[in-house]
Short mmCIF file of C-alpha atoms and ligand atoms in Angstrom, two decimals:
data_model
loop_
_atom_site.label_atom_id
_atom_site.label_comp_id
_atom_site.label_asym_id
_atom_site.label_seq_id
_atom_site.Cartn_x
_atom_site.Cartn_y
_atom_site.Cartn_z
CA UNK N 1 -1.70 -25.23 -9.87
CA UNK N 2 -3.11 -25.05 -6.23
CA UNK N 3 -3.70 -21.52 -5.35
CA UNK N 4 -4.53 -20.53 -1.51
CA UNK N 5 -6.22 -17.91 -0.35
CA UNK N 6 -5.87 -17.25 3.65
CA UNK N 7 -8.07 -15.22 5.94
CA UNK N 8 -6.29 -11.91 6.39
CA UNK N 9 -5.26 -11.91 9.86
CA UNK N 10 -4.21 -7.99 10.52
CA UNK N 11 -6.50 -5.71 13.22
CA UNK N 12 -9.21 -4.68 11.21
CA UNK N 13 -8.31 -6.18 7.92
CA UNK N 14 -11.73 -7.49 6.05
CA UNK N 15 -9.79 -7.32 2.32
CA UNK N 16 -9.47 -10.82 0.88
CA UNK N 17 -6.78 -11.58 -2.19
CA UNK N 18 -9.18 -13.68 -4.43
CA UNK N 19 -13.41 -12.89 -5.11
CA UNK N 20 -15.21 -15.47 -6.70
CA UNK N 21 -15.10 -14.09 -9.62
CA UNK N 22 -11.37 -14.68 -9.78
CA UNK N 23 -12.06 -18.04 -8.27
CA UNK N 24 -13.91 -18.75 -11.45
CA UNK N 25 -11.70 -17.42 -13.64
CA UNK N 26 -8.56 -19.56 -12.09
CA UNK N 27 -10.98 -22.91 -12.43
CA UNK N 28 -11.60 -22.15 -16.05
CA UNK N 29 -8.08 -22.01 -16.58
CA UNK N 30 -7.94 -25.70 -15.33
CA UNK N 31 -6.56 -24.73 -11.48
CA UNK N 32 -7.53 -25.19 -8.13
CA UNK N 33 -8.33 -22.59 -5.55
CA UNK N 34 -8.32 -23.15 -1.92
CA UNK N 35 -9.64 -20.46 0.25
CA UNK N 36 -10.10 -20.05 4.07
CA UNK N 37 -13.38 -20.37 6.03
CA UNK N 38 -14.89 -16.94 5.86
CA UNK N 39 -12.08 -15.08 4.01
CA UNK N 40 -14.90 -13.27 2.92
CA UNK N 41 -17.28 -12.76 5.46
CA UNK N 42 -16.03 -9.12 6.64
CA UNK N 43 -17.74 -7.72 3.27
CA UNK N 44 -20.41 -9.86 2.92
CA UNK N 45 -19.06 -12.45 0.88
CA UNK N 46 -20.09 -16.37 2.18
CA UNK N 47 -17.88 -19.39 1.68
CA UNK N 48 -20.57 -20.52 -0.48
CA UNK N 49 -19.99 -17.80 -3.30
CA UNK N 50 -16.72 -19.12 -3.37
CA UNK N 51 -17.86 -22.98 -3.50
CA UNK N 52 -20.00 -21.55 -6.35
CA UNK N 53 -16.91 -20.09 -8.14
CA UNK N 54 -15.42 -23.34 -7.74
CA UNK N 55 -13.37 -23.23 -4.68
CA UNK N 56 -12.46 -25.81 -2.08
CA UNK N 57 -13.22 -24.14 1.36
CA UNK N 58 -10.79 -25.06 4.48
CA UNK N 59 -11.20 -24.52 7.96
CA UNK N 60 -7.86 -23.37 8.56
CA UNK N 61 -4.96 -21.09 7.47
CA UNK N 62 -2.60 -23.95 8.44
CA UNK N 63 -4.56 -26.28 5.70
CA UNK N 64 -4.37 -23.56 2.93
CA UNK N 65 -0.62 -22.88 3.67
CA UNK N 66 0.28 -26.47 3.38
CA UNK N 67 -1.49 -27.23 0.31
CA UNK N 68 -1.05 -24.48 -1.99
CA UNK N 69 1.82 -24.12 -4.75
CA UNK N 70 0.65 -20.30 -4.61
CA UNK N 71 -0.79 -17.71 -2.00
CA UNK N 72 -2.79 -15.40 -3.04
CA UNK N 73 -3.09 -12.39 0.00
CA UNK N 74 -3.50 -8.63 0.40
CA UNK N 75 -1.09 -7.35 3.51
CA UNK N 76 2.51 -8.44 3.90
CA UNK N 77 3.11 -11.90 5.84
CA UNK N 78 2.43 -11.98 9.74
CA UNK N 79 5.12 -13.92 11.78
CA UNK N 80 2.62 -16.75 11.79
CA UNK N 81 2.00 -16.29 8.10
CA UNK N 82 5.88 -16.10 7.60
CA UNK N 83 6.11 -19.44 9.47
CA UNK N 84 3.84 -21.59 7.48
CA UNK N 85 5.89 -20.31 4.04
CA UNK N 86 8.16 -23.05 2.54
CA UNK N 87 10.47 -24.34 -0.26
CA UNK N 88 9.41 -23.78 -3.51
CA UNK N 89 6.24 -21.93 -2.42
CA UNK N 90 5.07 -18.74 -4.24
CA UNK N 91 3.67 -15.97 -2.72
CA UNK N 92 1.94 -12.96 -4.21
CA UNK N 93 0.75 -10.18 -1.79
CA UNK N 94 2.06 -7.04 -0.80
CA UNK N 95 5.58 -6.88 1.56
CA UNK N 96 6.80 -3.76 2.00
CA UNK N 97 9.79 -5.00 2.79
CA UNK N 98 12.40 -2.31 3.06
CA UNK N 99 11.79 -1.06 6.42
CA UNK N 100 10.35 -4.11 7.94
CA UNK N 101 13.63 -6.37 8.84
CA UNK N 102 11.98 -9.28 10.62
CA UNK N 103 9.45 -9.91 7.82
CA UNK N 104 12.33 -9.86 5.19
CA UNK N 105 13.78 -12.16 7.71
CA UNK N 106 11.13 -14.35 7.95
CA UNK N 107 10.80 -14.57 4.07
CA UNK N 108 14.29 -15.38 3.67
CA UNK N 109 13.82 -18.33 6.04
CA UNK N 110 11.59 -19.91 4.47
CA UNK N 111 12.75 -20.38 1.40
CA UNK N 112 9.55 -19.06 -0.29
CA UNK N 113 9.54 -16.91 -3.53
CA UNK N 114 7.84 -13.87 -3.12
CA UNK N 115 6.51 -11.02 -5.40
CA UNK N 116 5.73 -8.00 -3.96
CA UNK N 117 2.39 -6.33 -5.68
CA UNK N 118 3.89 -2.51 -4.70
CA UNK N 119 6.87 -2.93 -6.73
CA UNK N 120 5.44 -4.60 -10.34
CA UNK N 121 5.42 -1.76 -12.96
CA UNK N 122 3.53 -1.15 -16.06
CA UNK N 123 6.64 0.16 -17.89
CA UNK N 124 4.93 3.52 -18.08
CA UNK N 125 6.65 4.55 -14.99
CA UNK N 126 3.61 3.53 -13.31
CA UNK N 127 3.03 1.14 -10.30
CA UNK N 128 -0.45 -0.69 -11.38
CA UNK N 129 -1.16 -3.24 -8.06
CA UNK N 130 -0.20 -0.11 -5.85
CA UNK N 131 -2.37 1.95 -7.65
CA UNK N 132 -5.63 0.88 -7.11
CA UNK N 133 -5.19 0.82 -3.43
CA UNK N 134 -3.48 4.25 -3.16
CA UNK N 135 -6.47 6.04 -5.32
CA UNK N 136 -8.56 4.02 -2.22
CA UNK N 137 -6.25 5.78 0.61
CA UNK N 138 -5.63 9.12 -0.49
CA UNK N 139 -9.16 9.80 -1.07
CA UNK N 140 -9.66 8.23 2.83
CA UNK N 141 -6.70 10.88 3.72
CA UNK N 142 -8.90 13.73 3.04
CA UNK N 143 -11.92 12.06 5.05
CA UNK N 144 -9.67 11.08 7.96
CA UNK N 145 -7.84 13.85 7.87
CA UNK N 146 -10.99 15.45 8.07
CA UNK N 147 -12.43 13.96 11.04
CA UNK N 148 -9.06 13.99 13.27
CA UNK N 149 -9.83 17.65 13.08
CA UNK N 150 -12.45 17.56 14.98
CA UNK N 151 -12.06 18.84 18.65
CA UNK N 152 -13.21 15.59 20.03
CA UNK N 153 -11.13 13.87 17.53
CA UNK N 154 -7.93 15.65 18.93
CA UNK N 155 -7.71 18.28 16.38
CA UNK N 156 -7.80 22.07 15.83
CA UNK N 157 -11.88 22.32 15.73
CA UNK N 158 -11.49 23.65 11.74
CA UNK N 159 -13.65 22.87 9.14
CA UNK N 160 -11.82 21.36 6.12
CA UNK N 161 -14.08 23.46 3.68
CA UNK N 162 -14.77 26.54 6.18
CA UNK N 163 -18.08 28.95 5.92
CA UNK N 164 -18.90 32.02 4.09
CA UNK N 165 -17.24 34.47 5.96
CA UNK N 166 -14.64 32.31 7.58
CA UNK N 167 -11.01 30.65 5.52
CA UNK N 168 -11.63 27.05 4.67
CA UNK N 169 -8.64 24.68 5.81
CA UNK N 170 -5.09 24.65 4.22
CA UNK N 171 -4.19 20.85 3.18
CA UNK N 172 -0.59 20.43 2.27
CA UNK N 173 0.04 17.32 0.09
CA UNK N 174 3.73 16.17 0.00
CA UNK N 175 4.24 13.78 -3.20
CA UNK N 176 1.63 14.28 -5.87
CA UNK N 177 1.42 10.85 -7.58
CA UNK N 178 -1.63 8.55 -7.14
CA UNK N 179 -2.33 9.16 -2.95
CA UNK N 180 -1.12 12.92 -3.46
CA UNK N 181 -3.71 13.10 -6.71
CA UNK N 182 -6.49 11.37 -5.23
CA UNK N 183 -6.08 13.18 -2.04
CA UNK N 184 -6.13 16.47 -3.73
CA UNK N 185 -9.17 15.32 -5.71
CA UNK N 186 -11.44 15.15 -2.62
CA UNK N 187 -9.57 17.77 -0.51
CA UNK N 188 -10.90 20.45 -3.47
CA UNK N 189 -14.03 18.64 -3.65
CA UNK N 190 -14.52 19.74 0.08
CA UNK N 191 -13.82 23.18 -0.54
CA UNK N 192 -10.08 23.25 0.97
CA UNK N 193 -7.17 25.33 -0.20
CA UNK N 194 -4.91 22.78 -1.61
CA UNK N 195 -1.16 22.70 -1.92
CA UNK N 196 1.11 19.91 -3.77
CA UNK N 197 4.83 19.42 -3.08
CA UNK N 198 6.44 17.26 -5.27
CA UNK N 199 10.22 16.98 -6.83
CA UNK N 200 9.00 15.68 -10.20
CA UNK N 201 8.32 18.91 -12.65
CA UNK N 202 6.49 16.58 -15.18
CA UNK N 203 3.96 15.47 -12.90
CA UNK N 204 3.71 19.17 -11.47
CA UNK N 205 3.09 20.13 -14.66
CA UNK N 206 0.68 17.56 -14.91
CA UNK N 207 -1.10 18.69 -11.66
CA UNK N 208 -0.86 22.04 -12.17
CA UNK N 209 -2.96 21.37 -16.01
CA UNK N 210 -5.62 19.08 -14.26
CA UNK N 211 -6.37 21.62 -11.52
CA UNK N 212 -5.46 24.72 -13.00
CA UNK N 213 -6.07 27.30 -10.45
CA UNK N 214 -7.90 24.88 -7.81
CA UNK N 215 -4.49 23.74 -6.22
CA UNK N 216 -1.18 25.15 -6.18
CA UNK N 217 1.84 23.58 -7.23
CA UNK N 218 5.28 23.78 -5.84
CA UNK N 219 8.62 22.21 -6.21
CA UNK N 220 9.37 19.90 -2.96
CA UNK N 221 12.71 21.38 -1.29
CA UNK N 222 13.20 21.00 2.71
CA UNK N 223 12.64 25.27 2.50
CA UNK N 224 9.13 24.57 0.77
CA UNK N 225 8.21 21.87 3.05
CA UNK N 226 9.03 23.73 5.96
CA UNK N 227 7.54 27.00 4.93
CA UNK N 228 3.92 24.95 3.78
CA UNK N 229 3.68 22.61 7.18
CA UNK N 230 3.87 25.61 9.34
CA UNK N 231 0.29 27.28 7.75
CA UNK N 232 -1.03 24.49 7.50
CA UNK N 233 -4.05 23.02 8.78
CA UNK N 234 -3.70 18.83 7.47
CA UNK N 235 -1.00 17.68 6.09
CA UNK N 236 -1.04 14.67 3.96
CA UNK N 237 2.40 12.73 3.65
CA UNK N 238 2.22 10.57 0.27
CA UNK N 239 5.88 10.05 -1.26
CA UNK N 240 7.48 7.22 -2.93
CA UNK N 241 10.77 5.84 -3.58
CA UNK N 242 9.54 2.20 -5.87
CA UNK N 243 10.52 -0.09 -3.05
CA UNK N 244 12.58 2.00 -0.67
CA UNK N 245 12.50 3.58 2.75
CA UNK N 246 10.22 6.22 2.85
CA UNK N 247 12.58 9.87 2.78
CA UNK N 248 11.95 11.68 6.17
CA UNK N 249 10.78 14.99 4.81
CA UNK N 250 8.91 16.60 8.28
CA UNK N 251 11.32 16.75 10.87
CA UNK N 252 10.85 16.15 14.73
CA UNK N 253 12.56 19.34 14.58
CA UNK N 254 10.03 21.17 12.30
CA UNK N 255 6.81 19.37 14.28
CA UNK N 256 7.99 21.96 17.11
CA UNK N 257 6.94 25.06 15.19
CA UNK N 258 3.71 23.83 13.96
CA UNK N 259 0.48 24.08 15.60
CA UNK N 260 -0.96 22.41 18.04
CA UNK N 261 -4.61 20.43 16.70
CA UNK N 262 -2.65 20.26 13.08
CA UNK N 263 -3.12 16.93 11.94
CA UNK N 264 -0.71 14.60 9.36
CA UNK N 265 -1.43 11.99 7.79
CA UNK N 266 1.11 9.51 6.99
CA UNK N 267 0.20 7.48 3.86
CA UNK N 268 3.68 6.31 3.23
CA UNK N 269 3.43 4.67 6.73
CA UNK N 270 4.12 1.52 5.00
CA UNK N 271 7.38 2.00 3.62
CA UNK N 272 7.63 3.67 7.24
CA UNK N 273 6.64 6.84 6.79
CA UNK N 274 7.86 10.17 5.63
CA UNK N 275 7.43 11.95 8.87
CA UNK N 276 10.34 11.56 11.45
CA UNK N 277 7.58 11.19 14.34
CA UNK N 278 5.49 8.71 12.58
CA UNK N 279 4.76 5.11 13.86
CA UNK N 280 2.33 2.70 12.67
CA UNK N 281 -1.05 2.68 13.59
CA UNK N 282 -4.13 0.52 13.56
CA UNK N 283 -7.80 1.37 12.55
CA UNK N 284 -8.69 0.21 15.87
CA UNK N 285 -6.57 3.47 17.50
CA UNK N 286 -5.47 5.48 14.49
CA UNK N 287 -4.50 8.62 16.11
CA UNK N 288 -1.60 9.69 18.63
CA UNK N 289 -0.52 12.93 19.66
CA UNK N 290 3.22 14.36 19.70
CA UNK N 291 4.19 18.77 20.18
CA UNK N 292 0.26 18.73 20.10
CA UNK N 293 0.32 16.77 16.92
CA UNK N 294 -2.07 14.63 15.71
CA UNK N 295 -0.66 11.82 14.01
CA UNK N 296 -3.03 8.91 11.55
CA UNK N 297 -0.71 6.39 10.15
CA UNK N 298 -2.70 3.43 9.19
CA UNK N 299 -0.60 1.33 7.43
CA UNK N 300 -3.76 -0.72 5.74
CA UNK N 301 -5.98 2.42 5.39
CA UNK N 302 -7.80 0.76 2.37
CA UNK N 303 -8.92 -2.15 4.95
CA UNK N 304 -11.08 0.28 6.19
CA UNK N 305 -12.98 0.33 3.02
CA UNK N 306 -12.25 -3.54 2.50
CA UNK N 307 -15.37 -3.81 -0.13
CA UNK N 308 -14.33 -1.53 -2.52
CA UNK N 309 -10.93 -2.09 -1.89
CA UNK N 310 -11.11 -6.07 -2.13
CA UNK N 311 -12.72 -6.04 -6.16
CA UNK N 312 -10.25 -2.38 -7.33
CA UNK N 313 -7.37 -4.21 -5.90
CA UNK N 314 -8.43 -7.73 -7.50
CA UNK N 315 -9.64 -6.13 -11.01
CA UNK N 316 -5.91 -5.38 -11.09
CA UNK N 317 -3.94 -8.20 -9.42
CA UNK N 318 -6.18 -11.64 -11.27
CA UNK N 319 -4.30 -11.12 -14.43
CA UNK N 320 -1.10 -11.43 -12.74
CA UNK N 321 -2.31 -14.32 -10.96
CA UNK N 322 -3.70 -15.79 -13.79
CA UNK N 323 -0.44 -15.67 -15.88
CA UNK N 324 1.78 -16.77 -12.54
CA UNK N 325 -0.77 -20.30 -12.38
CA UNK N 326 -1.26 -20.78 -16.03
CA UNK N 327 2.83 -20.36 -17.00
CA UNK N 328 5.06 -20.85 -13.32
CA UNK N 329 6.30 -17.97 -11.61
CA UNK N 330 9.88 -18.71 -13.58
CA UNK N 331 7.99 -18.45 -17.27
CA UNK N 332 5.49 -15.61 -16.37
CA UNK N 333 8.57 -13.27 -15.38
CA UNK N 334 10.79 -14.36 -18.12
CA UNK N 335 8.03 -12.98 -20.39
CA UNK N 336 7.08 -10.16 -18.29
CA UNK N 337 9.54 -7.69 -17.42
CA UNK N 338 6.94 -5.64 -15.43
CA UNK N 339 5.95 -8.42 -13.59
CA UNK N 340 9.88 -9.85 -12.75
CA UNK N 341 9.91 -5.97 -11.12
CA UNK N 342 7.71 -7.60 -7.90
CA UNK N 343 10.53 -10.16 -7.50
CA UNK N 344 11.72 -9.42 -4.24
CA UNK N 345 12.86 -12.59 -2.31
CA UNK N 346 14.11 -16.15 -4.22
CA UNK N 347 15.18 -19.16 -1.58
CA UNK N 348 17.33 -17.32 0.23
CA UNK N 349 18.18 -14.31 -1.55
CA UNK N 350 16.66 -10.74 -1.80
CA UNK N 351 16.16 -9.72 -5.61
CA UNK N 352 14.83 -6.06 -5.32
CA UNK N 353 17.55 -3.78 -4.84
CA UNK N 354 16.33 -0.71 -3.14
CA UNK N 355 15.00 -3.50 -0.48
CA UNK N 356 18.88 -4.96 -0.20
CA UNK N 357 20.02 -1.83 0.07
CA UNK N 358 17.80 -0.81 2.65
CA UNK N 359 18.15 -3.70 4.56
CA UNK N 360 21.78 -4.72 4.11
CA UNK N 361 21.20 -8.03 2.20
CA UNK N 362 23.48 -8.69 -0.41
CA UNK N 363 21.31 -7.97 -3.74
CA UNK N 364 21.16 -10.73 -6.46
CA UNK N 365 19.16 -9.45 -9.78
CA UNK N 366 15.75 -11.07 -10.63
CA UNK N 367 17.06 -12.15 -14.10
CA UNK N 368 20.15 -14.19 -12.38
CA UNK N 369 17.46 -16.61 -10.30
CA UNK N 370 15.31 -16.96 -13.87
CA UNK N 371 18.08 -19.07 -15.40
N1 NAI K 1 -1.10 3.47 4.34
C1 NAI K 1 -1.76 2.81 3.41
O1 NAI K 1 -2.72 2.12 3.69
C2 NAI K 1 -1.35 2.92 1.99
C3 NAI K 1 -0.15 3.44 1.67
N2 NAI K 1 0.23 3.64 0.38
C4 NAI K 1 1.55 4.25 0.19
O2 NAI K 1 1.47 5.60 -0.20
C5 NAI K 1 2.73 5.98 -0.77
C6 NAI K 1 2.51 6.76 -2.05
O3 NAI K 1 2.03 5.89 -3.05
P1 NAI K 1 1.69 6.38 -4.54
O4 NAI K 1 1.03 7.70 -4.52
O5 NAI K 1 1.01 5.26 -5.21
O6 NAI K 1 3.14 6.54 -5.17
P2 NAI K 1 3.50 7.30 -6.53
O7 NAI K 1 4.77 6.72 -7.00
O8 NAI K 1 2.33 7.37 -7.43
O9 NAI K 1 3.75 8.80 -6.02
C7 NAI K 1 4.80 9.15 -5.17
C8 NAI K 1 5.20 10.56 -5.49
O10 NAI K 1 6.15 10.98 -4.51
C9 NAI K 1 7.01 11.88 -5.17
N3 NAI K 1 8.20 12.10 -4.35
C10 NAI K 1 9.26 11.29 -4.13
N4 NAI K 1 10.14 11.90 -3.32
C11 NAI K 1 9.61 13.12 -3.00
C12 NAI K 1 10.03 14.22 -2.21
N5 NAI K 1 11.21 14.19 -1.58
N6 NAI K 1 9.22 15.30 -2.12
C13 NAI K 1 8.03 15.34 -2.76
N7 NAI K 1 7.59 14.34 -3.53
C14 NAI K 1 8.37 13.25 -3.66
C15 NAI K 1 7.27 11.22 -6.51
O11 NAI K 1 7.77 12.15 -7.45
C16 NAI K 1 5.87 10.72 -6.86
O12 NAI K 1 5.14 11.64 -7.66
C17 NAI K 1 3.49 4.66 -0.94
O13 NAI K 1 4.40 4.47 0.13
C18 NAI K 1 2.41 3.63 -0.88
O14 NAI K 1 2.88 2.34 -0.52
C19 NAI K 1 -0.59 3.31 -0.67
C20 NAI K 1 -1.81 2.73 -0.41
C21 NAI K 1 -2.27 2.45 0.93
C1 PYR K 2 -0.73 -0.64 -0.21
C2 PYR K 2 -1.07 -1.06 1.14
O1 PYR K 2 -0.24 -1.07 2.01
C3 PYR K 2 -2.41 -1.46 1.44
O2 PYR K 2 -3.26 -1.43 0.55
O3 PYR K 2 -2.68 -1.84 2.59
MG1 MG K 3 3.50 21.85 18.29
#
């Protein structure tokens, strides 16, 4: 199989959706791998470590589009992206489709088939080509969470982990899976108080064992949420619903009451957010203000990081990739029910249901379009 790998074109995005060492792997196993002029470059990797893997090097997204059976990306399709898709073409990136209509558009269009990485499971209940990148973001929460406190940052002027003699800073977590975990992780680490919401009890039970008496745990109700945002000092939005829109849990309503210089960050930004007020942001201007609000809602916060983030979110995806070239998209999912999960769009028709629901498609099952 031909398998593509395009610059990534979004502001400030330096991840790329092959290394070389996945290059390598994919050329053992008998395939070719096309990759854009400097895919790399933004974290230090040349085209020639790729020619060195074994990959062809073109000078143009265009060129890698039209010759690949497979692309191989980190963010969701750009409109130009979405335009170069075709027939009978497989894609394999992340979409976060359900509240982006024009992209879902744009997919359906083109016929492509596309597997989302966010919504592939591991049949533990666990979302492994998410994962790596949301242990990536919600430990960046905490640090730009952290800095968007600062007074010239917009913020309240406290100091996450205070002084002696002086309260540290009270971080309120909503959702404690991966982000929430990973964001609690560093937020203790930096000597905050730390509070999780979430509406699983297993996992709080979970939480409440691997911190014991470093965080507190509480059952995620709109009176808890409420009650929490209004002491607090950063709060950290990090729900999920697998492939749905992100539940609205802090209100426009609620954003009145809390304090002005508080900061949120909205991790679920990119299944659009879990704050009423949020909109996407860039790393280029992360920040906006509403009520005296600050407001961070990168949607590619692990771009910002695009080193480590480019080999953790590789280490998990190449296996995927490698079964998808070696077997066709249609064999790899028959075999893998965790992998027919990220089945979102076939030719025409969307094949994730939380996305059809979300978006008003009519919803045709993954194992339908495998016969
Ligand atoms: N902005 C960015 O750059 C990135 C965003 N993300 C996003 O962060 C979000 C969280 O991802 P993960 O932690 O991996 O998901 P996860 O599935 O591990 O955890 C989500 C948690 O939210 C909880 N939850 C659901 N509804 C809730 C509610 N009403 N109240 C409280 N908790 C609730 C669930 O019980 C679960 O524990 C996702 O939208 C993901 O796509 C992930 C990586 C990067
Ligand atoms: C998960 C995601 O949206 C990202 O890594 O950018
Ligand atoms: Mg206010």
């Amino acid at each position: 199989m031909r398998i593509g790998t395009p610059k990534e074109i979004k502001n400030h995005e330096y991840r790329v959706g092959l290394a070389p060492a996945g290059v390598r792997e994919l050329t053992a196993h008998g395939h070719e791998v096309l990759v854009e002029t400097r895919a790399g470059l933004g974290i230090g990797i040349a085209d020639e470590e790729y020619v060195a893997a074994g990959a062809t090097i073109l000078a143009t997204a265009a060129e890698v589009f039209e010759q690949a059976d497979m692309i191989v990306k980190v963010k969701e399709p750009q409109a130009s992206e979405c335009a170069m898709l075709r027939e009978n073409q497989l894609l394999f990136t992340y979409l976060h489709l359900a509240p982006d209509p024009q992209q879902a558009k744009g997919l359906l269009d083109s016929g492509c088939t596309a597997i989302a990485y966010e919504t592939v499971t591991d049949g533990r209940g666990g979302l492994p080509l998410l994962a790596p990148m949301s242990e990536v973001a919600g430990r960046m929460s905490i640090q730009a969470g952290a800095h968007a406190m600062e007074k010239a940052a917009g913020g309240n002027g406290v100091l996450l982990g205070g002084v002696p003699g002086v309260p540290a800073a009270e971080v309120v977590i909503i959702g404690g899976g991966v982000v929430g975990y990973n964001a609690a992780r560093i937020a203790i680490g930096m000597g905050a108080r730390v509070t999780i919401l979430d509406r699983t009890l297993p996992r709080l039970n979970w939480l409440d064992s691997v911190f014991e008496n470093r965080a507190t745990t509480l059952y995620s109700t709109r009176d808890a949420v409420e009650t929490c945002v209004h002491r607090a000092d950063l709060i950290i939005g990090a729900v999920l619903v697998p492939g749905a829109a992100a539940p609205k849990l802090v209100t426009r309503d609620m954003l009145k009451s809390i304090r002005n210089g508080v900061v949120m960050v909205d991790v679920a930004i990119d299944q659009g957010g879990c704050f009423e007020t949020s909109r996407p942001t860039t790393h280029q201007e992360p920040t906006y203000v509403i009520d005296g609000v600050v407001h961070y809602c990168v949607a590619n916060m692990p771009g910002g990081v695009a080193r480590t983030s480019t080999f953790a979110l590789t280490n998990a995806t190449l296996p995927h990739v490698i079964a998808l070239a070696d077997k066709g998209w249609r064999k790899a999912l028959s075999d893998d029910p965790n992998l027919r999960e990220g089945l979102n769009v076939h030719r025409g028709q969307v094949t994730y249901r939380a996305v059809a629901e979300a978006l008003g498609y009519p919803y045709t099952p993954a194992a339908d379009v495998l016969q």
